[in-house]
Short mmCIF file of C-alpha atoms in Angstrom, two decimals:
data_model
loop_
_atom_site.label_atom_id
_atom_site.label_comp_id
_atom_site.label_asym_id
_atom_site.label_seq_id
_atom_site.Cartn_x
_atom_site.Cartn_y
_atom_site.Cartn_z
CA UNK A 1 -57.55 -14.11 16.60
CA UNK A 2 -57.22 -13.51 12.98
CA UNK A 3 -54.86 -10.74 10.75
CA UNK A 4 -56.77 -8.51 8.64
CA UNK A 5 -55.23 -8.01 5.39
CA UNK A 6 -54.12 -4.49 6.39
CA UNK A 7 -52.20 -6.02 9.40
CA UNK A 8 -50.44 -8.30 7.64
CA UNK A 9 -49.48 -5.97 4.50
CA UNK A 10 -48.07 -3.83 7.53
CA UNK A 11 -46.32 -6.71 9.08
CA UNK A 12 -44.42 -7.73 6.08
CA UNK A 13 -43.56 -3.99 5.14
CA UNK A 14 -41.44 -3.78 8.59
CA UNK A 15 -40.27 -7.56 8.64
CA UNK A 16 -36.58 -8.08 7.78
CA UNK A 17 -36.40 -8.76 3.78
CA UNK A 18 -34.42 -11.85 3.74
CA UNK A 19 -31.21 -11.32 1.82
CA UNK A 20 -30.20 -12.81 -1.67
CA UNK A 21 -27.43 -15.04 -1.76
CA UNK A 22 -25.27 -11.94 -4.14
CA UNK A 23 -26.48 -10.10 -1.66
CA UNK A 24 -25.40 -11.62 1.75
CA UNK A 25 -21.75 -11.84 -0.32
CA UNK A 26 -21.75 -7.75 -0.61
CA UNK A 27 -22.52 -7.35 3.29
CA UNK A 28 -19.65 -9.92 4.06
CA UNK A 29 -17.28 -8.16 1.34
CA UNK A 30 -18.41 -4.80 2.80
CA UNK A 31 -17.67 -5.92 6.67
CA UNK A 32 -14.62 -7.78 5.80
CA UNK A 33 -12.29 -5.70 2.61
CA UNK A 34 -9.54 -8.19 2.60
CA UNK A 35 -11.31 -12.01 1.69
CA UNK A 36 -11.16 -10.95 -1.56
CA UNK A 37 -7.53 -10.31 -1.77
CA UNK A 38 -7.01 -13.41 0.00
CA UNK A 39 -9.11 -15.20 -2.10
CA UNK A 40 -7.25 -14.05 -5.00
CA UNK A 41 -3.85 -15.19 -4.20
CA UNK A 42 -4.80 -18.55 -2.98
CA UNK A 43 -6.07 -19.18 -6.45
CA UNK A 44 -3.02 -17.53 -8.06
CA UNK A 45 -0.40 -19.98 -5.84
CA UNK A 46 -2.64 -22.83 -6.88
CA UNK A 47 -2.96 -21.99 -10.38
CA UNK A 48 1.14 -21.15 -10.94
CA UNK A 49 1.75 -24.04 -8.86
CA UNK A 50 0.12 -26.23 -11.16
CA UNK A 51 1.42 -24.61 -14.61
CA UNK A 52 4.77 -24.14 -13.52
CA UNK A 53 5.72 -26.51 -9.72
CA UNK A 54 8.52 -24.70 -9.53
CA UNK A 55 6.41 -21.47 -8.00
CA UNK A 56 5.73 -23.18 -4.91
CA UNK A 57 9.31 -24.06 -4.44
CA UNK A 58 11.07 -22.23 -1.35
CA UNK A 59 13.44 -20.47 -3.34
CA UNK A 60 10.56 -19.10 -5.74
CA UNK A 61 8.44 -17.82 -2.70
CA UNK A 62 11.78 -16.69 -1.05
CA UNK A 63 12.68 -14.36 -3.93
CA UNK A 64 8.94 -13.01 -4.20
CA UNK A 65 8.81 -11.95 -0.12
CA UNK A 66 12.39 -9.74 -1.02
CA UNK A 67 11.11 -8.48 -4.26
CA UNK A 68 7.41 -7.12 -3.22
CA UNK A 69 9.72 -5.92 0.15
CA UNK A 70 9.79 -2.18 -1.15
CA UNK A 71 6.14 -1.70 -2.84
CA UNK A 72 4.73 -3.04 0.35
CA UNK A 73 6.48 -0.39 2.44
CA UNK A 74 5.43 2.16 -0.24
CA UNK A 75 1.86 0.68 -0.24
CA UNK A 76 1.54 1.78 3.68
CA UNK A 77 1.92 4.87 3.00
CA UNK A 78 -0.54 4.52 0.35
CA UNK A 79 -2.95 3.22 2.28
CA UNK A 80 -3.21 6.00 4.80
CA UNK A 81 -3.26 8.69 2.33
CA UNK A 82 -6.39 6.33 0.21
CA UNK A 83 -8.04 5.97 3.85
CA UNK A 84 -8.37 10.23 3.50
CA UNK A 85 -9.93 9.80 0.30
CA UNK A 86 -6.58 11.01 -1.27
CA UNK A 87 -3.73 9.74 -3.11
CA UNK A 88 -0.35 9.98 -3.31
CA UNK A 89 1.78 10.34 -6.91
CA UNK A 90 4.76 11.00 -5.18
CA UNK A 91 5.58 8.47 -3.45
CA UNK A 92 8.37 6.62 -6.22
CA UNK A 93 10.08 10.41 -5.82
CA UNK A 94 10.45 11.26 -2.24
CA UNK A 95 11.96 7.09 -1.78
CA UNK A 96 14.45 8.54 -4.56
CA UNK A 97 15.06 11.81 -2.78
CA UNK A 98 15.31 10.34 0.36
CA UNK A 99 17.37 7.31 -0.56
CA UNK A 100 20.05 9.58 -2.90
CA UNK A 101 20.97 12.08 -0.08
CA UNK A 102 21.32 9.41 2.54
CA UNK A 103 23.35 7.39 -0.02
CA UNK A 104 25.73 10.57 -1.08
CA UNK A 105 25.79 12.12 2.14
CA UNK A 106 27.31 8.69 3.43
CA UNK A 107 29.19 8.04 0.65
CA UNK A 108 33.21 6.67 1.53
CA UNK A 109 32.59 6.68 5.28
CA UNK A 110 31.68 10.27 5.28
CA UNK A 111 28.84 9.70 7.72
CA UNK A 112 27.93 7.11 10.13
CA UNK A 113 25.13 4.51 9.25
CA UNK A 114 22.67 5.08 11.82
CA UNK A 115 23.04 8.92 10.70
CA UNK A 116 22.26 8.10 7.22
CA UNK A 117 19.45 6.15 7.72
CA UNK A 118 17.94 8.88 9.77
CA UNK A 119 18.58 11.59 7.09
CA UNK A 120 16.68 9.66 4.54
CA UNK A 121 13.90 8.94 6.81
CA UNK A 122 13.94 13.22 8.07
CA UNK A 123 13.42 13.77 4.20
CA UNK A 124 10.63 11.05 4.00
CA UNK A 125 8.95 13.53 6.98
CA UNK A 126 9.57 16.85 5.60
CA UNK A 127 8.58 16.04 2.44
CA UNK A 128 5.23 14.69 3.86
CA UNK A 129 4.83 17.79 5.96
CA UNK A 130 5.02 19.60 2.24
CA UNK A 131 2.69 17.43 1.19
CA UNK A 132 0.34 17.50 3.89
CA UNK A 133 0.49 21.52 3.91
CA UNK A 134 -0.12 22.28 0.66
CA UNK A 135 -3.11 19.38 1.15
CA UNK A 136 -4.01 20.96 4.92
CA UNK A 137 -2.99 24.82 4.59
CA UNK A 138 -3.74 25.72 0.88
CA UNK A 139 -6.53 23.18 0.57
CA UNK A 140 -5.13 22.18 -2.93
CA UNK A 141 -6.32 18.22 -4.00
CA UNK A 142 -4.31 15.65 -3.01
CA UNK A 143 -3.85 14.16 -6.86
CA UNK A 144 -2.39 18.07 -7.83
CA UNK A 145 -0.40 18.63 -4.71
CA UNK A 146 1.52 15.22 -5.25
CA UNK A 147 1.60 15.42 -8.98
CA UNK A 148 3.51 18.26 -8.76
CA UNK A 149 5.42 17.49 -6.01
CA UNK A 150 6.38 14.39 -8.12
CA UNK A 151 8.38 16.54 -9.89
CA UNK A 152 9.64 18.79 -7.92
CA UNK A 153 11.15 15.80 -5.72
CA UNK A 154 12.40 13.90 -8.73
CA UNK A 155 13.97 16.71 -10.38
CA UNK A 156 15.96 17.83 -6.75
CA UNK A 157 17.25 14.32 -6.61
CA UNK A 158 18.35 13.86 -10.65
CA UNK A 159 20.05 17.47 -10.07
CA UNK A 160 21.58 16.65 -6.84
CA UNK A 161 22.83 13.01 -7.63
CA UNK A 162 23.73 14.39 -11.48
CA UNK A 163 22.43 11.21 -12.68
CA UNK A 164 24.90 8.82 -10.75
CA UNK A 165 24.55 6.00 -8.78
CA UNK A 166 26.18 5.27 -5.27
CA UNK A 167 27.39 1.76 -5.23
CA UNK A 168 26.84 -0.79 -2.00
CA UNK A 169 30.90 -1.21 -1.80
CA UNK A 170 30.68 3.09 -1.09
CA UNK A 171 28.00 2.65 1.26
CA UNK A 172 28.26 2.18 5.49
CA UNK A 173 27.53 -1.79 6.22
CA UNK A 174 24.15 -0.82 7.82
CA UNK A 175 23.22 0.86 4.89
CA UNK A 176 23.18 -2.45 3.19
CA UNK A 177 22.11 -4.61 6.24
CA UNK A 178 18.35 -4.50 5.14
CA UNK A 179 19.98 -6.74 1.74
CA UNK A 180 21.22 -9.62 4.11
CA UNK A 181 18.98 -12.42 3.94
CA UNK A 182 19.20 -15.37 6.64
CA UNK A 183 17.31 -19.06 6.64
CA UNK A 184 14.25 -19.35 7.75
CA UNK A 185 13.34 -23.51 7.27
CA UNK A 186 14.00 -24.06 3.79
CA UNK A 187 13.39 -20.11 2.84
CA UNK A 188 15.44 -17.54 2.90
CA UNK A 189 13.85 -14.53 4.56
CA UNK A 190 15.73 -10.27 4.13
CA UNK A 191 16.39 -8.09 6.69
CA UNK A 192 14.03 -5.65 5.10
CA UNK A 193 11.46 -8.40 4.91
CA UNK A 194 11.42 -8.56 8.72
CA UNK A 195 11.36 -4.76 8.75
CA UNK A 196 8.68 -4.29 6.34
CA UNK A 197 6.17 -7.15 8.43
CA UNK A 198 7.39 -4.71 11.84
CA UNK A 199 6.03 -1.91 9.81
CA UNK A 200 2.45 -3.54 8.91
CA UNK A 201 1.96 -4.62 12.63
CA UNK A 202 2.75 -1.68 14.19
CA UNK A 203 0.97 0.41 11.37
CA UNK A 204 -1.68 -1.89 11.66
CA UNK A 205 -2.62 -1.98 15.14
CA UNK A 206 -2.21 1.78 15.04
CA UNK A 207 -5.36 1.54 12.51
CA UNK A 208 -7.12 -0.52 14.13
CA UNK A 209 -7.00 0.08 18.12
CA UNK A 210 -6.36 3.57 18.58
CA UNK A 211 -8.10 7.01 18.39
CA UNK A 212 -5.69 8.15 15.80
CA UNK A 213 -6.30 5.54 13.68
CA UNK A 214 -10.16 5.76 14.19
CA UNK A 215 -10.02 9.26 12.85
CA UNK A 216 -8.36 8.43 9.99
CA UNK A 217 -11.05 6.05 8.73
CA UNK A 218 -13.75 8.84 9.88
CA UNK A 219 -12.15 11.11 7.98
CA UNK A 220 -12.04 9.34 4.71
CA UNK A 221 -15.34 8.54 5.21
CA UNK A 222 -17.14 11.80 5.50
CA UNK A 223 -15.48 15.04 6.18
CA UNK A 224 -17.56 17.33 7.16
CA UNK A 225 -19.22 14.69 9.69
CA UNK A 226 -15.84 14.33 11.27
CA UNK A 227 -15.68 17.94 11.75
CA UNK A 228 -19.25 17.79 13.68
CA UNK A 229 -18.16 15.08 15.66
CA UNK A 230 -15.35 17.27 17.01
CA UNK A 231 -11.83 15.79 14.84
CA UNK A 232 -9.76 17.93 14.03
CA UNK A 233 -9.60 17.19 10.28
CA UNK A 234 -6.54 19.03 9.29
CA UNK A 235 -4.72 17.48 12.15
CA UNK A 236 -5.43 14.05 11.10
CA UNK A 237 -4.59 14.47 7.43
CA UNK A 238 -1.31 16.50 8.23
CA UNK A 239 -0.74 13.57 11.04
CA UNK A 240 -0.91 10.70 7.65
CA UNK A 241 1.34 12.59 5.07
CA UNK A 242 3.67 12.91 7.87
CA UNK A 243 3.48 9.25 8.63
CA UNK A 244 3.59 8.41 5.53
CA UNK A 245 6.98 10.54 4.21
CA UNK A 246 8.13 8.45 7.33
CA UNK A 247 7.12 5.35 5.98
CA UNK A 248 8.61 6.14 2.26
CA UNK A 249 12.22 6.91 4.06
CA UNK A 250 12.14 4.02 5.11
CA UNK A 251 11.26 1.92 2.24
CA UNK A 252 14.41 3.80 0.58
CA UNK A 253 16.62 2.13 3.30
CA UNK A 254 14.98 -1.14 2.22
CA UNK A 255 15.66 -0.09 -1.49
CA UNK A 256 18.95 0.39 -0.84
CA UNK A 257 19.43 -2.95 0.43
CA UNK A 258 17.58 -4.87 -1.92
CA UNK A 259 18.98 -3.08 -5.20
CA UNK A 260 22.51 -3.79 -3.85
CA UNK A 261 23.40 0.32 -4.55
CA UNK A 262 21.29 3.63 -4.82
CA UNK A 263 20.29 4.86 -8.21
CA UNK A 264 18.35 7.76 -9.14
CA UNK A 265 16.69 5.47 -11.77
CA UNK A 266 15.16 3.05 -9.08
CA UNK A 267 11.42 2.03 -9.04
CA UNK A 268 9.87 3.75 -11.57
CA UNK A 269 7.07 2.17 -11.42
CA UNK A 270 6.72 2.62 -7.78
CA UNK A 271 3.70 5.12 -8.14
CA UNK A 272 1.63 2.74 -10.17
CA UNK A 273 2.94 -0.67 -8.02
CA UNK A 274 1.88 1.02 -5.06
CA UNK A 275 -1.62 1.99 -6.14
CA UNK A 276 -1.93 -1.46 -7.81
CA UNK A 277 -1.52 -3.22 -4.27
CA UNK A 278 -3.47 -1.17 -2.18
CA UNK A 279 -6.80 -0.87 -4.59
CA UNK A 280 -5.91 -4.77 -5.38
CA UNK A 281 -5.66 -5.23 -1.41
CA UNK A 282 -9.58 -4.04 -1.08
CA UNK A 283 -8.91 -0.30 0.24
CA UNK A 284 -11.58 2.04 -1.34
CA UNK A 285 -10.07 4.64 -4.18
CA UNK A 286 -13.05 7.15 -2.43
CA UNK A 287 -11.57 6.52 1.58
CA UNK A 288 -13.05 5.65 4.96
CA UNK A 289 -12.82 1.72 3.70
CA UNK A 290 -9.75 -0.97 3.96
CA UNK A 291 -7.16 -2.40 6.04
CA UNK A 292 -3.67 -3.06 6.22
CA UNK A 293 -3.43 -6.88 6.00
CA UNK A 294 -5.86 -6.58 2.49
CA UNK A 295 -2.59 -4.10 1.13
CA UNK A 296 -0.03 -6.67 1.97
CA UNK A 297 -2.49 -9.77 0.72
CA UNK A 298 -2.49 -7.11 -2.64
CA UNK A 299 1.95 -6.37 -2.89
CA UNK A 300 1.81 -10.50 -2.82
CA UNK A 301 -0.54 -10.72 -5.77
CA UNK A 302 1.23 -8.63 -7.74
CA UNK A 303 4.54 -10.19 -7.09
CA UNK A 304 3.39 -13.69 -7.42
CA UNK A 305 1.23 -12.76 -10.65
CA UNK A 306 4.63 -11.67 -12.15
CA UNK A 307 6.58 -14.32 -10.38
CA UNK A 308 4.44 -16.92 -11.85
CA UNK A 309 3.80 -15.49 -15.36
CA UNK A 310 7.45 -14.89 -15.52
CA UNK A 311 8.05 -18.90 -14.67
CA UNK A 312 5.32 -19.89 -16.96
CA UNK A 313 7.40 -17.63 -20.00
CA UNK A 314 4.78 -15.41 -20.60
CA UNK A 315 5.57 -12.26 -22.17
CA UNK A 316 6.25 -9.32 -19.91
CA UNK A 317 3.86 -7.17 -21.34
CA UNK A 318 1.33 -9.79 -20.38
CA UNK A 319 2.23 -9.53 -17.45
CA UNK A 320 1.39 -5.77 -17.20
CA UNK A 321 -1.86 -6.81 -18.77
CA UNK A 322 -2.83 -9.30 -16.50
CA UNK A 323 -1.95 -6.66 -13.55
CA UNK A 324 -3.87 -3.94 -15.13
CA UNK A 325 -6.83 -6.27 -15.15
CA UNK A 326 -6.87 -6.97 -11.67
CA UNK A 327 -6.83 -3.19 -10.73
CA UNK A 328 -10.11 -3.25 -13.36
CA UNK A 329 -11.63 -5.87 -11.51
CA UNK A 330 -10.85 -4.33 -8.22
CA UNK A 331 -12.27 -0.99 -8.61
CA UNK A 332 -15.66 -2.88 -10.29
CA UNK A 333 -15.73 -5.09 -7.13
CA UNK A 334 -15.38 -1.80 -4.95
CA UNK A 335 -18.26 -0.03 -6.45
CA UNK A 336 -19.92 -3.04 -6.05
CA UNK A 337 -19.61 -3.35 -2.61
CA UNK A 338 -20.23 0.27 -2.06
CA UNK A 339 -23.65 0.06 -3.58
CA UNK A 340 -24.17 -2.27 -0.12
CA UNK A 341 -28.00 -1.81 1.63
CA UNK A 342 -28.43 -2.17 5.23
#
């Protein structure tokens, strides 16, 4: 039996096109959002570990897990507000605001720990539930609604704290506890480094094997189609500024701990640092795209890039360069991927 030309012309047009080896690399990105991350810092501990061996010592790795400790609290937060399609500007302020009036409030014994710590973490939520109803309710953008609420937080806490610090000495023990570091092998591992891994696997599973977390990525992905399929849409995006104020109250405990007091001036980067890590750990700026482990793959790049480069004695403002690059190259590699053809 033979194939006339038309049958074969036809045959080809519905056959599978066989894939490009560039190609086959976007699908896998596209499937899987946090090789590239991981990519990335295997060649960074390689490369610092070869310019400078004493990287890869365990006091050097040690110091980097406490130091990226905060911004990869922060940087959950982030995520969940990115997985909407939004973003968050004020995250550095509410941490400050949250972290001030549990510091002042427990200032000289005035109030126990455990009271404290649930203060700042009660500001981290109703400063989310602003957030999320002036997102929800008012239907302002999330990039207005936190930029102004970036200043509205920072300014409460600078007038409230009158510029002053709140030193560990003034503070309850369990204030401080998240500071503690014990040995883990030849590392030495912070309390807040154990919280902060708690937080990513019970953030993370949330994500990833549950309804909630389901909607979250559905809504980031395509609004109005999550509204057809029946999610309540407002719900979901109140549901994430809420967790994520949460989230930030904590990260101020963590602050407080690793900074040894709480100071008004803390983290001012934390905005930027947190962005950085999340768009660095493979989660799309436009939602619906990312996941957890690629954000904590992205706080460890950034802390061993200026780890490393700091080792090596490279100028600091290199080292901003060099981060600033890697957010470039991110967000070229995520419209890449985007751009992906079934």
């Amino acid at each position: 039996m033979t194939t006339t030309p038309a049958a074969a012309t036809a045959v080809e047009q519905f056959a599978p096109r066989r894939r490009r080896p560039l190609e086959r690399l976007q699908h896998i990105l596209h499937a899987h959002p946090s090789i590239s991350p991981l990519l990335v810092l295997i060649l960074a501990f390689v490369v610092f570990s070869a310019v400078t061996p004493r990287f890869a010592s365990p006091n050097s790795l040690s110091l980097v897990l406490q130091q990226v400790a905060v911004v990869g609290a922060l940087a959950v937060g982030q995520t969940l507000v990115i997985l909407t399609a939004g973003i968050d500007l004020s995250v550095g302020a509410v941490t400050i605001l949250a972290m001030m009036l549990a510091a002042k409030v427990a200032e000289g014994q005035s109030l126990p720990g455990i009271l404290a710590v649930a203060l700042g973490i009660g500001v981290g939520l109703l400063a989310g539930l602003i957030n999320g109803a002036l997102v929800t309710r008012v239907g302002l953008p999330p990039f207005i609604v936190t930029l102004g609420t970036l200043s509205v937080f920072g300014a409460i806490a600078l007038l409230y704290t009158k510029g002053q610090s709140v030193q560990a000495v003034d503070l309850p023990d369990l204030l401080n506890w998240t500071g503690e570091t014990f040995p883990v092998g030849e590392f030495r591992i912070s309390v807040g480094v154990v919280l902060v891994a708690v937080l990513y696997l019970l953030v993370g599973y949330a994500l990833a094997n549950t309804a909630w977390g389901r909607h979250v990525y559905a809504v980031g992905d395509d609004k109005e189609a999550a509204r057809l399929a029946g999610i309540r849409v407002d719900r979901v995006l109140l549901s994430v500024y809420l967790t994520a104020g949460a989230v930030y109250g904590l990260a101020a405990w963590i602050l407080i701990g690793r900074a040894g007091a709480a100071s008004p001036n803390a983290i001012t980067d934390a905005n930027l640092e947190s962005i950085t890590a999340v768009v660095i750990g493979g989660t799309s700026l436009f939602g619906g795209r990312g996941v957890l482990v690629g954000t904590l793959l992205g706080a460890l790049i950034v802390g061993s890039f200026r780890s490393g480069l700091s080792l090596a004695g490279v100028d600091d403002q290199y080292r901003v360069l060099a981060v600033g690059l890697l957010v470039l190259l991110a967000v070229a590699v995520d419209q890449w991927i985007r751009k992906v053809k079934s």
